[in-house]
């Protein structure tokens, strides 16, 4: 597994968060998460406009193996979902940090408090073995 | 401590994701599970199934023992033939499903049983208990490995790797039959809905055959592909589509019960006879999801004739949609709905198999 992108934040639920210039964040699942899930065959994404609480389940990724919830890493409002995943859910596997992003969230938590940096997330992965 | 098959090192070296399965450490997938699936449908794949339990049955009472133990009737078997059967408890519930082979030229009448890995101890205890009243000897074959080669090109690719004396005979085998030469046992059986062989051989020879198969271009396949292939083929998985609480009659396995001769008192017969008179309460059938999404085990199925449950569900790589097996009311047919995460999604009841010999059979 390659090094974790240092410009992203992470959650213990294996999501990544990329802060954007406009103050919103883009959310996806980590390379580790997609490897554990196996090939994705269906992704259910939240509708733009939906308000979500931190840690609330708001998307579902289904692999050949199982369905897994994806949680909102921060409270906010969904402002976009990655529609390319409807036709090609495998983008999450092939490009977890770029083309396989899941949704974009407008959040009031500008400091992204409570999220892990790459080093802290790496320690979590090491501890999980 | 999980057990390892003679091919464990080969799996790890090939980069397999190993998972615990029925007390064994087994490969889930080597790379892409979907590619492994397609390899079996289009060309050939190989599975390590050495975790399955092989039990040889011999002795003067072997046939009588199996005619008591199994719902199907080994009296139907000529030497070299095999049949699929359930092993039932007294109330007609399925203790396990298995394949029984009648072995040729073994001095007297002898049989070979292949049963599931996860049910090993339960099965062996039950068999021993039943065998006690017959002159039958049971021997588990820890010394054997089992390799399944499956797919339209499986026999073409694997044939040249077997001894010449075996290859010709193996290629001529009818489905559900087997040949045995020395300590090599080749059966035209499998769990994928494709042509192919299940090969039993001494454990210390397994790695050499495995390597040669990969060298010949056969794709190594894990438990993941094995499950999507068997689901497409409409084959039951023990512990999901049947178990001790249900009979073969509600598990789409009535065809495996040998009712004749009426005097054969196999275990579970009295319960099945009663169920047959009253009529089974449910049936196991197939489902195709009309929308995107994935059906999973235990989801609720709503039909016009009442409700049912999914017993096995997943994604079909051959059909590029979700398929499932479900136990539904006997009268249920046609359109229905499946509850996936609190939402009812449209689906359709169909008759399995979904895919066989590379062809999609339901539209």
Short mmCIF file of C-alpha atoms in Angstrom, two decimals:
data_model
loop_
_atom_site.label_atom_id
_atom_site.label_comp_id
_atom_site.label_asym_id
_atom_site.label_seq_id
_atom_site.Cartn_x
_atom_site.Cartn_y
_atom_site.Cartn_z
CA UNK A 1 0.00 0.00 0.00
CA UNK A 2 1.34 3.44 -0.90
CA UNK A 3 1.84 6.35 1.47
CA UNK A 4 -1.31 8.18 2.54
CA UNK A 5 -1.89 11.55 0.87
CA UNK A 6 -0.61 14.11 3.38
CA UNK A 7 -3.02 16.86 2.32
CA UNK A 8 -6.08 14.89 3.42
CA UNK A 9 -7.75 14.37 6.79
CA UNK A 10 -9.10 10.98 7.87
CA UNK A 11 -11.62 9.34 10.19
CA UNK A 12 -11.36 6.12 12.16
CA UNK A 13 -14.12 4.80 9.89
CA UNK A 14 -11.67 4.92 6.95
CA UNK A 15 -13.02 8.00 5.22
CA UNK A 16 -10.82 10.74 3.81
CA UNK A 17 -11.68 14.45 3.77
CA UNK A 18 -10.20 17.02 1.42
CA UNK A 19 -10.70 20.70 2.30
CA UNK A 20 -11.57 22.84 -0.74
CA UNK A 21 -10.80 26.51 -1.34
CA UNK A 22 -14.46 27.51 -0.93
CA UNK A 23 -14.64 26.08 2.58
CA UNK A 24 -16.47 22.88 1.61
CA UNK A 25 -14.95 19.39 1.93
CA UNK A 26 -14.86 16.41 -0.44
CA UNK A 27 -15.32 12.98 1.16
CA UNK A 28 -14.33 9.49 0.00
CA UNK A 29 -13.17 6.17 1.42
CA UNK A 30 -9.49 5.35 1.83
CA UNK A 31 -7.43 2.99 -0.26
CA UNK A 32 -7.31 0.68 2.76
CA UNK A 33 -11.12 0.68 2.96
CA UNK A 34 -11.62 -0.13 -0.72
CA UNK A 35 -9.09 -2.95 -0.50
CA UNK A 36 -10.89 -4.44 2.47
CA UNK A 37 -14.27 -4.18 0.76
CA UNK A 38 -13.22 -5.65 -2.56
CA UNK A 39 -14.72 -4.60 -5.86
CA UNK A 40 -17.58 -2.15 -5.53
CA UNK A 41 -20.67 -2.94 -7.55
CA UNK A 42 -23.08 -0.28 -6.28
CA UNK A 43 -22.80 3.06 -4.50
CA UNK A 44 -25.79 4.81 -2.94
CA UNK A 45 -25.13 8.52 -2.49
CA UNK A 46 -26.95 11.23 -0.52
CA UNK A 47 -29.14 13.79 -2.31
CA UNK A 48 -27.67 17.28 -2.56
CA UNK A 49 -29.41 19.61 -0.12
CA UNK A 50 -29.62 17.01 2.63
CA UNK A 51 -28.42 18.12 6.07
CA UNK A 52 -26.32 15.56 7.92
CA UNK A 53 -25.04 15.28 11.48
CA UNK A 54 -21.48 14.25 12.22
CA UNK A 55 -21.13 10.45 12.27
CA UNK A 56 -24.53 9.98 10.63
CA UNK A 57 -24.70 7.26 7.96
CA UNK A 58 -25.29 9.05 4.66
CA UNK A 59 -23.98 6.82 1.88
CA UNK A 60 -23.64 3.09 1.25
CA UNK A 61 -20.91 1.32 -0.66
CA UNK A 62 -21.72 -2.23 -1.74
CA UNK A 63 -19.00 -4.59 -2.81
CA UNK A 64 -19.30 -8.13 -4.11
CA UNK A 65 -18.80 -9.09 -0.47
CA UNK A 66 -20.95 -6.78 1.65
CA UNK A 67 -22.70 -3.45 2.11
CA UNK A 68 -20.99 -0.81 4.25
CA UNK A 69 -22.25 2.51 5.52
CA UNK A 70 -20.26 5.66 4.94
CA UNK A 71 -20.62 8.27 7.68
CA UNK A 72 -20.63 12.04 7.43
CA UNK A 73 -17.24 12.99 8.89
CA UNK A 74 -18.58 16.40 9.96
CA UNK A 75 -21.97 18.05 10.35
CA UNK A 76 -23.11 20.01 7.32
CA UNK A 77 -25.13 19.99 4.12
CA UNK A 78 -24.51 17.78 1.10
CA UNK A 79 -23.83 20.04 -1.89
CA UNK A 80 -22.80 17.45 -4.51
CA UNK A 81 -22.57 13.71 -5.09
CA UNK A 82 -20.27 11.93 -7.54
CA UNK A 83 -22.70 10.92 -10.25
CA UNK A 84 -20.01 9.11 -12.23
CA UNK A 85 -20.22 6.32 -9.65
CA UNK A 86 -23.70 5.34 -10.80
CA UNK A 87 -22.29 3.98 -14.04
CA UNK A 88 -18.87 3.07 -12.71
CA UNK A 89 -18.75 2.22 -8.99
CA UNK A 90 -15.33 0.63 -9.58
CA UNK A 91 -13.82 4.13 -9.69
CA UNK A 92 -13.75 3.92 -5.90
CA UNK A 93 -11.41 0.94 -6.24
CA UNK A 94 -9.24 2.24 -9.04
CA UNK A 95 -8.99 5.86 -7.91
CA UNK A 96 -10.07 6.13 -4.26
CA UNK A 97 -8.60 9.59 -3.64
CA UNK A 98 -9.47 11.23 -6.97
CA UNK A 99 -12.17 10.01 -9.37
CA UNK A 100 -13.75 7.79 -6.71
CA UNK A 101 -14.80 10.64 -4.38
CA UNK A 102 -18.29 10.17 -2.92
CA UNK A 103 -19.83 13.50 -1.91
CA UNK A 104 -19.10 17.11 -1.15
CA UNK A 105 -20.17 18.68 2.12
CA UNK A 106 -20.61 22.31 3.19
CA UNK A 107 -19.57 22.34 6.83
CA UNK A 108 -19.55 24.91 9.60
CA UNK A 109 -16.62 23.10 11.18
CA UNK A 110 -13.99 25.10 9.31
CA UNK A 111 -11.18 23.85 11.54
CA UNK A 112 -12.07 20.22 10.72
CA UNK A 113 -11.81 19.45 14.41
CA UNK A 114 -11.99 15.85 15.43
CA UNK A 115 -10.40 14.51 12.25
CA UNK A 116 -7.12 12.58 12.02
CA UNK A 117 -4.10 13.69 10.05
CA UNK A 118 -2.28 11.19 7.81
CA UNK A 119 0.21 10.18 10.55
CA UNK A 120 -2.55 9.50 13.09
CA UNK A 121 -4.57 7.50 10.53
CA UNK A 122 -1.48 5.50 9.60
CA UNK A 123 -1.00 4.61 13.28
CA UNK A 124 -4.61 3.43 13.36
CA UNK A 125 -4.00 1.19 10.33
CA UNK A 126 -0.80 -0.16 11.88
CA UNK A 127 -2.67 -0.94 15.10
CA UNK A 128 -5.41 -2.77 13.14
CA UNK A 129 -2.65 -4.85 11.59
CA UNK B 1 -5.75 -21.99 15.24
CA UNK B 2 -7.02 -22.25 11.69
CA UNK B 3 -5.91 -25.12 9.47
CA UNK B 4 -3.99 -24.74 6.24
CA UNK B 5 -4.30 -26.74 3.05
CA UNK B 6 -1.23 -28.11 1.21
CA UNK B 7 -1.57 -25.11 -1.12
CA UNK B 8 -1.44 -22.42 1.56
CA UNK B 9 2.04 -21.21 0.58
CA UNK B 10 0.99 -21.04 -3.06
CA UNK B 11 -1.97 -18.80 -2.17
CA UNK B 12 0.14 -16.44 -0.10
CA UNK B 13 2.83 -16.29 -2.79
CA UNK B 14 0.15 -15.42 -5.37
CA UNK B 15 -0.94 -12.47 -3.23
CA UNK B 16 -4.25 -13.94 -2.11
CA UNK B 17 -6.32 -12.20 0.54
CA UNK B 18 -6.64 -15.01 3.08
CA UNK B 19 -9.74 -15.31 5.27
CA UNK B 20 -10.92 -17.75 7.94
CA UNK B 21 -13.52 -20.14 6.52
CA UNK B 22 -14.93 -23.15 8.37
CA UNK B 23 -11.83 -23.46 10.51
CA UNK B 24 -9.45 -23.05 7.57
CA UNK B 25 -7.34 -20.21 6.29
CA UNK B 26 -8.54 -19.88 2.69
CA UNK B 27 -8.05 -17.50 -0.25
CA UNK B 28 -10.93 -15.06 -0.75
CA UNK B 29 -9.47 -13.63 -3.95
CA UNK B 30 -6.08 -13.26 -5.60
CA UNK B 31 -6.79 -9.96 -7.36
CA UNK B 32 -10.11 -9.07 -8.91
CA UNK B 33 -12.91 -11.36 -7.73
CA UNK B 34 -14.97 -10.34 -10.75
CA UNK B 35 -12.16 -11.23 -13.16
CA UNK B 36 -11.87 -14.62 -11.45
CA UNK B 37 -15.59 -15.14 -11.94
CA UNK B 38 -15.42 -14.28 -15.65
CA UNK B 39 -12.37 -16.51 -16.11
CA UNK B 40 -14.45 -19.52 -15.04
CA UNK B 41 -17.41 -18.57 -17.26
CA UNK B 42 -15.27 -17.87 -20.32
CA UNK B 43 -12.17 -20.04 -20.04
CA UNK B 44 -10.97 -21.87 -16.92
CA UNK B 45 -10.38 -21.27 -13.23
CA UNK B 46 -8.93 -23.40 -10.46
CA UNK B 47 -10.07 -23.58 -6.84
CA UNK B 48 -8.32 -25.11 -3.87
CA UNK B 49 -11.09 -27.11 -2.21
CA UNK B 50 -8.81 -29.19 -0.03
CA UNK B 51 -10.63 -27.90 3.03
CA UNK B 52 -13.62 -30.07 2.18
CA UNK B 53 -13.90 -33.31 4.12
CA UNK B 54 -13.40 -36.56 2.22
CA UNK B 55 -14.74 -39.71 3.87
CA UNK B 56 -14.27 -43.16 2.36
CA UNK B 57 -16.90 -45.73 3.28
CA UNK B 58 -16.24 -49.43 2.86
CA UNK B 59 -17.28 -52.75 4.34
CA UNK B 60 -20.03 -55.27 3.71
CA UNK B 61 -22.65 -52.90 5.14
CA UNK B 62 -21.48 -49.76 3.30
CA UNK B 63 -24.43 -49.62 0.90
CA UNK B 64 -27.00 -50.36 3.62
CA UNK B 65 -25.45 -47.67 5.83
CA UNK B 66 -25.63 -45.02 3.09
CA UNK B 67 -29.17 -46.03 2.15
CA UNK B 68 -30.13 -45.27 5.77
CA UNK B 69 -27.98 -42.13 6.07
CA UNK B 70 -28.89 -40.36 2.82
CA UNK B 71 -32.17 -39.14 1.32
CA UNK B 72 -30.94 -40.04 -2.14
CA UNK B 73 -30.33 -43.70 -2.87
CA UNK B 74 -26.84 -45.08 -3.55
CA UNK B 75 -28.46 -48.23 -4.96
CA UNK B 76 -28.89 -46.14 -8.12
CA UNK B 77 -25.13 -45.86 -8.56
CA UNK B 78 -23.12 -48.02 -10.90
CA UNK B 79 -19.38 -48.09 -10.19
CA UNK B 80 -17.86 -44.73 -11.16
CA UNK B 81 -21.10 -42.80 -10.77
CA UNK B 82 -21.92 -40.05 -8.30
CA UNK B 83 -25.01 -38.45 -6.86
CA UNK B 84 -25.88 -35.39 -4.84
CA UNK B 85 -27.77 -35.94 -1.61
CA UNK B 86 -28.88 -34.42 1.64
CA UNK B 87 -28.13 -36.04 4.97
CA UNK B 88 -31.21 -35.45 7.14
CA UNK B 89 -32.05 -35.50 10.82
CA UNK B 90 -35.13 -37.28 12.15
CA UNK B 91 -37.34 -34.25 11.56
CA UNK B 92 -36.28 -34.00 7.91
CA UNK B 93 -33.93 -31.02 8.45
CA UNK B 94 -30.73 -30.90 6.44
CA UNK B 95 -27.62 -31.81 8.46
CA UNK B 96 -25.51 -31.30 5.36
CA UNK B 97 -25.45 -31.74 1.60
CA UNK B 98 -22.80 -33.87 -0.04
CA UNK B 99 -21.68 -35.75 -3.11
CA UNK B 100 -21.33 -39.51 -2.84
CA UNK B 101 -19.25 -41.39 -5.40
CA UNK B 102 -19.40 -45.14 -5.89
CA UNK B 103 -15.81 -46.20 -6.28
CA UNK B 104 -14.93 -48.69 -8.98
CA UNK B 105 -12.66 -51.69 -8.51
CA UNK B 106 -12.03 -51.32 -4.80
CA UNK B 107 -12.70 -54.93 -3.87
CA UNK B 108 -16.33 -55.01 -2.82
CA UNK B 109 -18.61 -52.02 -2.82
CA UNK B 110 -16.99 -48.80 -1.62
CA UNK B 111 -18.00 -45.17 -1.62
CA UNK B 112 -16.42 -41.76 -1.25
CA UNK B 113 -18.26 -38.84 0.35
CA UNK B 114 -17.27 -35.20 0.01
CA UNK B 115 -18.87 -32.96 2.63
CA UNK B 116 -18.59 -29.31 3.60
CA UNK B 117 -15.66 -27.97 5.60
CA UNK B 118 -17.65 -25.89 8.08
CA UNK B 119 -19.82 -28.84 9.14
CA UNK B 120 -17.01 -31.36 9.45
CA UNK B 121 -17.24 -32.35 13.13
CA UNK B 122 -21.02 -32.45 13.20
CA UNK B 123 -21.13 -34.56 10.04
CA UNK B 124 -18.50 -37.03 11.19
CA UNK B 125 -20.16 -37.48 14.58
CA UNK B 126 -23.52 -38.10 12.93
CA UNK B 127 -22.09 -40.53 10.38
CA UNK B 128 -20.25 -42.47 13.07
CA UNK B 129 -23.37 -42.70 15.18
CA UNK B 130 -25.45 -44.01 12.27
CA UNK B 131 -22.68 -46.33 11.05
CA UNK B 132 -22.56 -48.02 14.43
CA UNK B 133 -25.40 -50.34 13.53
CA UNK B 134 -23.93 -51.35 10.15
CA UNK B 135 -20.81 -53.23 9.08
CA UNK B 136 -19.43 -50.08 7.54
CA UNK B 137 -16.01 -48.57 8.01
CA UNK B 138 -15.44 -44.81 7.75
CA UNK B 139 -12.08 -43.30 7.00
CA UNK B 140 -11.42 -39.58 6.64
CA UNK B 141 -8.78 -38.81 4.05
CA UNK B 142 -6.55 -36.14 5.55
CA UNK B 143 -3.85 -37.33 3.15
CA UNK B 144 -5.70 -36.05 0.08
CA UNK B 145 -5.92 -32.62 -1.47
CA UNK B 146 -8.74 -31.53 -3.76
CA UNK B 147 -8.46 -29.18 -6.71
CA UNK B 148 -11.47 -28.06 -8.79
CA UNK B 149 -10.80 -26.99 -12.39
CA UNK B 150 -13.88 -25.37 -13.88
CA UNK B 151 -14.81 -23.59 -17.09
CA UNK B 152 -15.42 -24.29 -20.79
CA UNK B 153 -11.69 -24.85 -21.39
CA UNK B 154 -10.98 -26.58 -18.07
CA UNK B 155 -10.65 -30.11 -19.42
CA UNK B 156 -8.64 -28.98 -22.47
CA UNK B 157 -6.15 -27.12 -20.29
CA UNK B 158 -5.97 -29.61 -17.42
CA UNK B 159 -6.09 -32.81 -19.48
CA UNK B 160 -2.47 -32.73 -20.67
CA UNK B 161 -1.31 -32.30 -17.07
CA UNK B 162 -2.72 -35.63 -15.94
CA UNK B 163 -1.08 -39.01 -16.65
CA UNK B 164 -1.91 -40.22 -20.17
CA UNK B 165 -3.78 -43.21 -18.77
CA UNK B 166 -6.10 -40.83 -16.91
CA UNK B 167 -6.59 -38.04 -19.43
CA UNK B 168 -8.46 -39.97 -22.10
CA UNK B 169 -10.83 -41.60 -19.64
CA UNK B 170 -11.34 -38.35 -17.73
CA UNK B 171 -12.28 -36.48 -20.90
CA UNK B 172 -14.91 -39.11 -21.69
CA UNK B 173 -16.52 -38.95 -18.25
CA UNK B 174 -20.22 -38.15 -18.23
CA UNK B 175 -21.36 -35.47 -15.79
CA UNK B 176 -21.53 -36.81 -12.23
CA UNK B 177 -19.14 -39.64 -12.79
CA UNK B 178 -15.56 -40.31 -11.78
CA UNK B 179 -12.53 -42.42 -12.54
CA UNK B 180 -9.81 -43.56 -10.21
CA UNK B 181 -6.34 -44.58 -11.30
CA UNK B 182 -3.94 -45.39 -8.50
CA UNK B 183 -4.27 -42.56 -6.00
CA UNK B 184 -5.63 -40.08 -8.54
CA UNK B 185 -9.41 -39.55 -8.50
CA UNK B 186 -11.00 -37.38 -11.20
CA UNK B 187 -14.72 -36.52 -11.13
CA UNK B 188 -16.79 -34.55 -13.61
CA UNK B 189 -18.53 -32.58 -10.89
CA UNK B 190 -18.31 -29.01 -9.65
CA UNK B 191 -20.01 -26.05 -8.06
CA UNK B 192 -19.93 -23.36 -10.75
CA UNK B 193 -22.43 -24.32 -13.45
CA UNK B 194 -19.58 -24.96 -15.88
CA UNK B 195 -17.91 -28.08 -17.21
CA UNK B 196 -14.84 -29.27 -15.34
CA UNK B 197 -13.26 -31.71 -12.97
CA UNK B 198 -12.76 -32.11 -9.27
CA UNK B 199 -9.44 -33.82 -8.77
CA UNK B 200 -8.43 -35.63 -5.59
CA UNK B 201 -4.78 -36.49 -5.23
CA UNK B 202 -2.13 -37.06 -2.55
CA UNK B 203 -1.54 -33.85 -0.59
CA UNK B 204 2.16 -33.77 -1.44
CA UNK B 205 1.38 -33.77 -5.19
CA UNK B 206 -1.12 -30.92 -5.06
CA UNK B 207 1.31 -28.03 -5.40
CA UNK B 208 2.85 -29.51 -8.55
CA UNK B 209 -0.55 -29.82 -10.25
CA UNK B 210 -1.54 -26.33 -9.05
CA UNK B 211 1.62 -24.81 -10.50
CA UNK B 212 1.14 -26.64 -13.80
CA UNK B 213 -2.46 -25.45 -14.08
CA UNK B 214 -1.44 -21.84 -13.56
CA UNK B 215 1.39 -22.33 -16.05
CA UNK B 216 -1.20 -23.61 -18.56
CA UNK B 217 -3.16 -20.38 -18.17
CA UNK B 218 -5.83 -21.45 -15.71
CA UNK B 219 -6.83 -18.58 -13.38
CA UNK B 220 -6.56 -19.14 -9.61
CA UNK B 221 -9.93 -18.35 -8.03
CA UNK B 222 -10.93 -17.77 -4.42
CA UNK B 223 -13.98 -18.28 -2.25
CA UNK B 224 -15.44 -14.98 -3.44
CA UNK B 225 -15.75 -16.07 -7.07
CA UNK B 226 -16.83 -19.53 -5.94
CA UNK B 227 -19.83 -17.95 -4.21
CA UNK B 228 -20.94 -15.70 -7.09
CA UNK B 229 -20.55 -18.61 -9.53
CA UNK B 230 -22.60 -21.03 -7.43
CA UNK B 231 -25.28 -18.39 -6.83
CA UNK B 232 -25.61 -17.77 -10.58
CA UNK B 233 -25.76 -21.56 -11.05
CA UNK B 234 -28.65 -21.65 -8.55
CA UNK B 235 -26.88 -24.06 -6.24
CA UNK B 236 -27.66 -24.11 -2.53
CA UNK B 237 -25.06 -23.12 0.05
CA UNK B 238 -25.26 -25.02 3.30
CA UNK B 239 -25.97 -22.78 6.29
CA UNK B 240 -27.68 -20.18 4.11
CA UNK B 241 -30.09 -21.78 1.65
CA UNK B 242 -30.66 -24.82 3.85
CA UNK B 243 -29.88 -25.99 7.34
CA UNK B 244 -31.19 -28.29 10.05
CA UNK B 245 -34.40 -26.28 10.46
CA UNK B 246 -35.61 -26.81 6.88
CA UNK B 247 -36.29 -29.84 4.73
CA UNK B 248 -35.18 -30.50 1.14
CA UNK B 249 -38.83 -29.92 0.11
CA UNK B 250 -38.64 -26.21 0.98
CA UNK B 251 -35.06 -25.92 -0.29
CA UNK B 252 -35.65 -26.74 -3.97
CA UNK B 253 -34.09 -30.15 -3.39
CA UNK B 254 -37.09 -32.47 -3.74
CA UNK B 255 -35.34 -33.87 -6.83
CA UNK B 256 -32.61 -35.30 -4.61
CA UNK B 257 -34.99 -37.44 -2.55
CA UNK B 258 -35.34 -41.04 -3.68
CA UNK B 259 -38.91 -41.91 -2.59
CA UNK B 260 -38.75 -45.33 -4.26
CA UNK B 261 -38.45 -48.01 -3.10
CA UNK B 262 -41.09 -47.04 -0.55
CA UNK B 263 -39.64 -49.49 1.95
CA UNK B 264 -36.28 -47.74 2.28
CA UNK B 265 -36.35 -46.13 5.71
CA UNK B 266 -33.76 -43.38 5.32
CA UNK B 267 -33.40 -41.00 8.24
CA UNK B 268 -35.94 -38.20 7.98
CA UNK B 269 -38.26 -40.11 5.69
CA UNK B 270 -41.26 -40.17 8.04
CA UNK B 271 -41.08 -36.39 8.48
CA UNK B 272 -40.78 -35.83 4.72
CA UNK B 273 -43.70 -38.16 4.04
CA UNK B 274 -45.85 -36.05 6.40
CA UNK B 275 -44.67 -32.79 4.84
CA UNK B 276 -45.44 -34.17 1.42
CA UNK B 277 -49.03 -34.94 2.42
CA UNK B 278 -49.72 -31.51 3.93
CA UNK B 279 -47.75 -29.77 1.18
CA UNK B 280 -44.59 -27.73 1.83
CA UNK B 281 -45.15 -24.35 3.44
CA UNK B 282 -42.66 -22.55 1.23
CA UNK B 283 -40.33 -22.93 -1.69
CA UNK B 284 -36.87 -21.74 -2.56
CA UNK B 285 -36.61 -19.81 -5.79
CA UNK B 286 -34.64 -17.13 -7.59
CA UNK B 287 -34.91 -13.34 -7.57
CA UNK B 288 -33.65 -10.67 -9.93
CA UNK B 289 -33.53 -7.09 -8.70
CA UNK B 290 -35.06 -4.68 -11.21
CA UNK B 291 -33.02 -1.68 -10.06
CA UNK B 292 -29.43 -1.08 -9.16
CA UNK B 293 -28.47 -2.18 -5.66
CA UNK B 294 -27.51 -5.46 -4.06
CA UNK B 295 -29.79 -7.98 -2.37
CA UNK B 296 -28.35 -9.67 0.71
CA UNK B 297 -29.18 -12.58 2.97
CA UNK B 298 -32.10 -12.11 5.40
CA UNK B 299 -33.74 -9.24 3.54
CA UNK B 300 -37.54 -9.34 3.44
CA UNK B 301 -39.32 -10.32 0.22
CA UNK B 302 -42.88 -9.06 -0.24
CA UNK B 303 -45.03 -10.97 -2.73
CA UNK B 304 -48.76 -10.99 -3.45
CA UNK B 305 -48.94 -14.42 -1.81
CA UNK B 306 -47.19 -13.31 1.38
CA UNK B 307 -43.71 -12.62 2.66
CA UNK B 308 -40.45 -14.47 2.33
CA UNK B 309 -36.75 -14.04 3.07
CA UNK B 310 -33.61 -13.96 1.00
CA UNK B 311 -31.34 -16.87 1.86
CA UNK B 312 -28.41 -15.91 -0.43
CA UNK B 313 -28.05 -12.65 -2.27
CA UNK B 314 -25.36 -10.84 -4.13
CA UNK B 315 -24.13 -9.36 -7.35
CA UNK B 316 -24.08 -11.37 -10.56
CA UNK B 317 -21.02 -10.46 -12.64
CA UNK B 318 -22.47 -12.31 -15.65
CA UNK B 319 -25.77 -10.39 -15.54
CA UNK B 320 -24.42 -7.15 -14.09
CA UNK B 321 -27.26 -6.91 -11.59
CA UNK B 322 -28.22 -8.36 -8.24
CA UNK B 323 -29.62 -11.87 -7.95
CA UNK B 324 -30.69 -13.93 -4.96
CA UNK B 325 -32.20 -17.15 -3.73
CA UNK B 326 -35.20 -16.67 -1.47
CA UNK B 327 -37.66 -18.80 0.47
CA UNK B 328 -41.15 -17.56 -0.40
CA UNK B 329 -44.76 -18.81 -0.10
CA UNK B 330 -45.48 -21.67 -2.50
CA UNK B 331 -47.99 -19.60 -4.52
CA UNK B 332 -45.66 -16.60 -4.95
CA UNK B 333 -44.77 -15.75 -8.54
CA UNK B 334 -43.90 -12.85 -10.80
CA UNK B 335 -43.30 -9.35 -9.52
CA UNK B 336 -42.34 -8.74 -5.90
CA UNK B 337 -40.43 -6.30 -3.71
CA UNK B 338 -37.31 -6.65 -1.59
CA UNK B 339 -36.67 -4.47 1.44
CA UNK B 340 -33.15 -3.09 1.18
CA UNK B 341 -32.23 -0.70 3.99
CA UNK B 342 -35.87 0.19 4.76
CA UNK B 343 -36.86 0.80 1.14
CA UNK B 344 -38.94 -1.63 -0.93
CA UNK B 345 -37.26 -2.20 -4.31
CA UNK B 346 -38.93 -3.92 -7.27
CA UNK B 347 -37.74 -7.44 -8.11
CA UNK B 348 -38.95 -10.48 -9.97
CA UNK B 349 -39.21 -14.14 -9.00
CA UNK B 350 -37.48 -16.42 -11.49
CA UNK B 351 -36.60 -20.06 -11.76
CA UNK B 352 -32.91 -20.78 -11.14
CA UNK B 353 -30.32 -21.37 -12.51
CA UNK B 354 -29.54 -17.84 -13.62
CA UNK B 355 -26.45 -18.76 -15.63
CA UNK B 356 -25.26 -22.11 -16.90
CA UNK B 357 -22.46 -23.09 -19.29
CA UNK B 358 -21.64 -19.45 -19.85
CA UNK B 359 -25.17 -18.47 -20.86
CA UNK B 360 -27.57 -16.21 -19.01
CA UNK B 361 -30.86 -18.14 -18.74
CA UNK B 362 -33.13 -15.51 -17.20
CA UNK B 363 -33.90 -12.18 -18.80
#
